[in-house]
Amino acid sequence: MSKARLAHHIRQQKEWLIQEEPGLATEGIAIYTLSDPRDVRAVRYVGQSRAPARRFAQHINAARLWLPDEMPWWYKAPPGLRPLHEWIRQLHRDEHRLPAMLVIARAATLAEARHAERSLIHHYLNQRADLLNVESEILGRQLALI
């Protein structure tokens, strides 16, 4: 799929792929999850953003879905994010699926957002979710010690 066709595909699906929990305030920093749209309860990533739709597009763009399955030698994934990118690429290989983003909370300050994000990562790790967050590896080791 070309980059232009992919952008069109994302624009078409963005409306139903990015959802917010009912009753949330519309301002503040969004705390969100990414999951397979076939099973939105199986959370794979927890994040935060002031602009969720733009952050969603950044996640998709970072996965470079327009590149072939065999990554070129010159492609350098940012450290720590490669598993997330690979997961998005796997979803896309399966009938051009894209992750579902669910905004589950809003925070007024960056400190509150960081706390909420970290708490959710702990929550999903305690449920044995297969999170792809960089932080989940560190927090997972900490939880194993408890």
PDB file of C-alpha atoms in Angstrom:
ATOM      1  CA  MET A   1       0.000   0.000   0.000  1.00  0.00           C
ATOM      2  CA  SER A   2       1.454   3.362  -0.978  1.00  0.00           C
ATOM      3  CA  LYS A   3       1.930   6.108   1.576  1.00  0.00           C
ATOM      4  CA  ALA A   4      -0.829   8.230  -0.006  1.00  0.00           C
ATOM      5  CA  ARG A   5      -3.279   5.314  -0.115  1.00  0.00           C
ATOM      6  CA  LEU A   6      -2.451   4.471   3.496  1.00  0.00           C
ATOM      7  CA  ALA A   7      -3.138   8.065   4.569  1.00  0.00           C
ATOM      8  CA  HIS A   8      -6.519   7.885   2.826  1.00  0.00           C
ATOM      9  CA  HIS A   9      -7.259   4.530   4.524  1.00  0.00           C
ATOM     10  CA  ILE A  10      -6.429   6.010   7.954  1.00  0.00           C
ATOM     11  CA  ARG A  11      -8.628   9.061   7.368  1.00  0.00           C
ATOM     12  CA  GLN A  12     -11.531   6.790   6.386  1.00  0.00           C
ATOM     13  CA  GLN A  13     -11.245   4.603   9.485  1.00  0.00           C
ATOM     14  CA  LYS A  14     -10.090   7.158  12.076  1.00  0.00           C
ATOM     15  CA  GLU A  15     -13.632   8.063  13.102  1.00  0.00           C
ATOM     16  CA  TRP A  16     -14.432   4.582  14.411  1.00  0.00           C
ATOM     17  CA  LEU A  17     -10.877   3.567  15.400  1.00  0.00           C
ATOM     18  CA  ILE A  18     -10.484   6.443  17.881  1.00  0.00           C
ATOM     19  CA  GLN A  19     -13.141   6.391  20.564  1.00  0.00           C
ATOM     20  CA  GLU A  20     -13.599   8.065  23.953  1.00  0.00           C
ATOM     21  CA  GLU A  21     -15.284   6.657  27.016  1.00  0.00           C
ATOM     22  CA  PRO A  22     -18.689   8.332  27.378  1.00  0.00           C
ATOM     23  CA  GLY A  23     -18.894  11.254  29.780  1.00  0.00           C
ATOM     24  CA  LEU A  24     -15.232  12.285  29.686  1.00  0.00           C
ATOM     25  CA  ALA A  25     -14.277  15.937  29.682  1.00  0.00           C
ATOM     26  CA  THR A  26     -13.114  17.103  26.267  1.00  0.00           C
ATOM     27  CA  GLU A  27     -10.147  19.087  27.558  1.00  0.00           C
ATOM     28  CA  GLY A  28      -6.977  17.959  29.256  1.00  0.00           C
ATOM     29  CA  ILE A  29      -4.442  15.268  28.518  1.00  0.00           C
ATOM     30  CA  ALA A  30      -5.945  12.061  27.160  1.00  0.00           C
ATOM     31  CA  ILE A  31      -4.926   8.728  28.653  1.00  0.00           C
ATOM     32  CA  TYR A  32      -5.470   6.068  25.993  1.00  0.00           C
ATOM     33  CA  THR A  33      -5.001   2.424  25.123  1.00  0.00           C
ATOM     34  CA  LEU A  34      -4.225   0.741  21.820  1.00  0.00           C
ATOM     35  CA  SER A  35      -5.594  -2.703  21.061  1.00  0.00           C
ATOM     36  CA  ASP A  36      -6.597  -4.992  18.229  1.00  0.00           C
ATOM     37  CA  PRO A  37      -9.983  -3.742  16.955  1.00  0.00           C
ATOM     38  CA  ARG A  38     -11.272  -7.337  17.098  1.00  0.00           C
ATOM     39  CA  ASP A  39     -10.665  -7.436  20.875  1.00  0.00           C
ATOM     40  CA  VAL A  40     -10.406  -3.957  22.378  1.00  0.00           C
ATOM     41  CA  ARG A  41     -10.212  -5.389  25.903  1.00  0.00           C
ATOM     42  CA  ALA A  42      -6.833  -6.988  25.112  1.00  0.00           C
ATOM     43  CA  VAL A  43      -4.796  -3.815  25.627  1.00  0.00           C
ATOM     44  CA  ARG A  44      -1.355  -3.780  24.020  1.00  0.00           C
ATOM     45  CA  TYR A  45      -0.234  -0.194  24.730  1.00  0.00           C
ATOM     46  CA  VAL A  46      -1.031   2.604  27.177  1.00  0.00           C
ATOM     47  CA  GLY A  47      -0.193   6.213  26.376  1.00  0.00           C
ATOM     48  CA  GLN A  48      -1.037   9.850  26.932  1.00  0.00           C
ATOM     49  CA  SER A  49      -1.475  12.768  24.564  1.00  0.00           C
ATOM     50  CA  ARG A  50      -2.943  16.249  24.364  1.00  0.00           C
ATOM     51  CA  ALA A  51      -4.000  15.448  20.780  1.00  0.00           C
ATOM     52  CA  PRO A  52      -5.104  11.794  20.558  1.00  0.00           C
ATOM     53  CA  ALA A  53      -5.939  11.804  16.827  1.00  0.00           C
ATOM     54  CA  ARG A  54      -2.526  13.241  15.985  1.00  0.00           C
ATOM     55  CA  ARG A  55      -0.814  10.746  18.326  1.00  0.00           C
ATOM     56  CA  PHE A  56      -2.713   7.894  16.661  1.00  0.00           C
ATOM     57  CA  ALA A  57      -1.409   9.020  13.271  1.00  0.00           C
ATOM     58  CA  GLN A  58       2.125   9.225  14.716  1.00  0.00           C
ATOM     59  CA  HIS A  59       1.914   5.616  15.921  1.00  0.00           C
ATOM     60  CA  ILE A  60       0.769   4.476  12.477  1.00  0.00           C
ATOM     61  CA  ASN A  61       3.369   6.580  10.692  1.00  0.00           C
ATOM     62  CA  ALA A  62       6.166   5.270  12.924  1.00  0.00           C
ATOM     63  CA  ALA A  63       5.283   1.692  11.912  1.00  0.00           C
ATOM     64  CA  ARG A  64       6.020   2.619   8.264  1.00  0.00           C
ATOM     65  CA  LEU A  65       3.279   0.431   6.870  1.00  0.00           C
ATOM     66  CA  TRP A  66       4.152   1.405   3.317  1.00  0.00           C
ATOM     67  CA  LEU A  67       7.509  -0.399   3.596  1.00  0.00           C
ATOM     68  CA  PRO A  68       7.761  -4.055   2.549  1.00  0.00           C
ATOM     69  CA  ASP A  69       7.720  -6.825   5.170  1.00  0.00           C
ATOM     70  CA  GLU A  70      11.462  -7.274   4.849  1.00  0.00           C
ATOM     71  CA  MET A  71      12.743  -4.059   6.333  1.00  0.00           C
ATOM     72  CA  PRO A  72      15.449  -2.299   4.325  1.00  0.00           C
ATOM     73  CA  TRP A  73      18.930  -2.223   5.832  1.00  0.00           C
ATOM     74  CA  TRP A  74      18.732   1.552   6.220  1.00  0.00           C
ATOM     75  CA  TYR A  75      15.577   1.536   8.379  1.00  0.00           C
ATOM     76  CA  LYS A  76      16.384   2.395  11.977  1.00  0.00           C
ATOM     77  CA  ALA A  77      13.520   1.980  14.439  1.00  0.00           C
ATOM     78  CA  PRO A  78      13.653   4.235  17.497  1.00  0.00           C
ATOM     79  CA  PRO A  79      15.001   2.254  20.447  1.00  0.00           C
ATOM     80  CA  GLY A  80      12.328   0.629  22.541  1.00  0.00           C
ATOM     81  CA  LEU A  81       9.459   1.189  20.138  1.00  0.00           C
ATOM     82  CA  ARG A  82      10.145  -1.575  17.639  1.00  0.00           C
ATOM     83  CA  PRO A  83       7.795  -4.156  19.265  1.00  0.00           C
ATOM     84  CA  LEU A  84       4.905  -1.682  19.024  1.00  0.00           C
ATOM     85  CA  HIS A  85       5.730  -0.972  15.385  1.00  0.00           C
ATOM     86  CA  GLU A  86       5.956  -4.677  14.580  1.00  0.00           C
ATOM     87  CA  TRP A  87       2.588  -5.304  16.229  1.00  0.00           C
ATOM     88  CA  ILE A  88       0.970  -2.513  14.171  1.00  0.00           C
ATOM     89  CA  ARG A  89       2.565  -3.973  11.029  1.00  0.00           C
ATOM     90  CA  GLN A  90       1.177  -7.448  11.902  1.00  0.00           C
ATOM     91  CA  LEU A  91      -2.304  -5.993  12.359  1.00  0.00           C
ATOM     92  CA  HIS A  92      -2.038  -4.250   9.030  1.00  0.00           C
ATOM     93  CA  ARG A  93      -0.899  -7.410   7.237  1.00  0.00           C
ATOM     94  CA  ASP A  94      -4.150  -9.013   8.444  1.00  0.00           C
ATOM     95  CA  GLU A  95      -6.730  -7.385   6.160  1.00  0.00           C
ATOM     96  CA  HIS A  96      -5.228  -3.892   6.545  1.00  0.00           C
ATOM     97  CA  ARG A  97      -6.376  -3.575  10.154  1.00  0.00           C
ATOM     98  CA  LEU A  98      -5.247  -0.651  12.276  1.00  0.00           C
ATOM     99  CA  PRO A  99      -5.171  -0.505  16.075  1.00  0.00           C
ATOM    100  CA  ALA A 100      -8.157   0.797  17.998  1.00  0.00           C
ATOM    101  CA  MET A 101      -7.479   3.756  20.289  1.00  0.00           C
ATOM    102  CA  LEU A 102      -9.709   4.184  23.314  1.00  0.00           C
ATOM    103  CA  VAL A 103      -9.388   7.342  25.397  1.00  0.00           C
ATOM    104  CA  ILE A 104     -10.276   6.120  28.876  1.00  0.00           C
ATOM    105  CA  ALA A 105      -9.456   9.132  31.046  1.00  0.00           C
ATOM    106  CA  ARG A 106      -8.423  12.774  30.987  1.00  0.00           C
ATOM    107  CA  ALA A 107      -5.925  14.507  33.248  1.00  0.00           C
ATOM    108  CA  ALA A 108      -5.619  18.221  33.957  1.00  0.00           C
ATOM    109  CA  THR A 109      -1.837  18.289  34.374  1.00  0.00           C
ATOM    110  CA  LEU A 110       1.147  16.462  32.960  1.00  0.00           C
ATOM    111  CA  ALA A 111       1.973  15.065  36.417  1.00  0.00           C
ATOM    112  CA  GLU A 112      -1.562  13.662  36.746  1.00  0.00           C
ATOM    113  CA  ALA A 113      -1.339  12.208  33.235  1.00  0.00           C
ATOM    114  CA  ARG A 114       1.980  10.489  33.980  1.00  0.00           C
ATOM    115  CA  HIS A 115       0.578   9.067  37.197  1.00  0.00           C
ATOM    116  CA  ALA A 116      -2.569   7.804  35.449  1.00  0.00           C
ATOM    117  CA  GLU A 117      -0.552   6.277  32.609  1.00  0.00           C
ATOM    118  CA  ARG A 118       1.809   4.503  34.999  1.00  0.00           C
ATOM    119  CA  SER A 119      -1.102   3.259  37.125  1.00  0.00           C
ATOM    120  CA  LEU A 120      -2.780   1.810  34.036  1.00  0.00           C
ATOM    121  CA  ILE A 121       0.437   0.112  32.957  1.00  0.00           C
ATOM    122  CA  HIS A 122       0.625  -1.461  36.440  1.00  0.00           C
ATOM    123  CA  HIS A 123      -3.035  -2.468  36.210  1.00  0.00           C
ATOM    124  CA  TYR A 124      -2.655  -4.210  32.850  1.00  0.00           C
ATOM    125  CA  LEU A 125       0.622  -5.867  33.840  1.00  0.00           C
ATOM    126  CA  ASN A 126      -1.102  -7.247  36.944  1.00  0.00           C
ATOM    127  CA  GLN A 127      -3.706  -8.722  34.577  1.00  0.00           C
ATOM    128  CA  ARG A 128      -0.827 -10.284  32.607  1.00  0.00           C
ATOM    129  CA  ALA A 129      -1.509  -8.142  29.534  1.00  0.00           C
ATOM    130  CA  ASP A 130       1.135  -8.371  26.828  1.00  0.00           C
ATOM    131  CA  LEU A 131       1.956  -4.653  26.832  1.00  0.00           C
ATOM    132  CA  LEU A 132       4.338  -3.179  24.288  1.00  0.00           C
ATOM    133  CA  ASN A 133       5.230  -0.071  26.305  1.00  0.00           C
ATOM    134  CA  VAL A 134       8.910   0.483  26.953  1.00  0.00           C
ATOM    135  CA  GLU A 135       8.010   1.135  30.574  1.00  0.00           C
ATOM    136  CA  SER A 136       6.193  -2.185  30.889  1.00  0.00           C
ATOM    137  CA  GLU A 137       9.459  -4.129  30.798  1.00  0.00           C
ATOM    138  CA  ILE A 138      10.847  -2.117  33.710  1.00  0.00           C
ATOM    139  CA  LEU A 139       7.592  -2.071  35.666  1.00  0.00           C
ATOM    140  CA  GLY A 140       7.033  -5.756  34.937  1.00  0.00           C
ATOM    141  CA  ARG A 141      10.357  -6.612  36.572  1.00  0.00           C
ATOM    142  CA  GLN A 142       9.391  -4.482  39.584  1.00  0.00           C
ATOM    143  CA  LEU A 143       6.030  -6.227  39.889  1.00  0.00           C
ATOM    144  CA  ALA A 144       7.727  -9.624  39.738  1.00  0.00           C
ATOM    145  CA  LEU A 145       9.726  -8.671  42.836  1.00  0.00           C
ATOM    146  CA  ILE A 146       6.621  -7.799  44.844  1.00  0.00           C
TER     147      ILE A 146
END
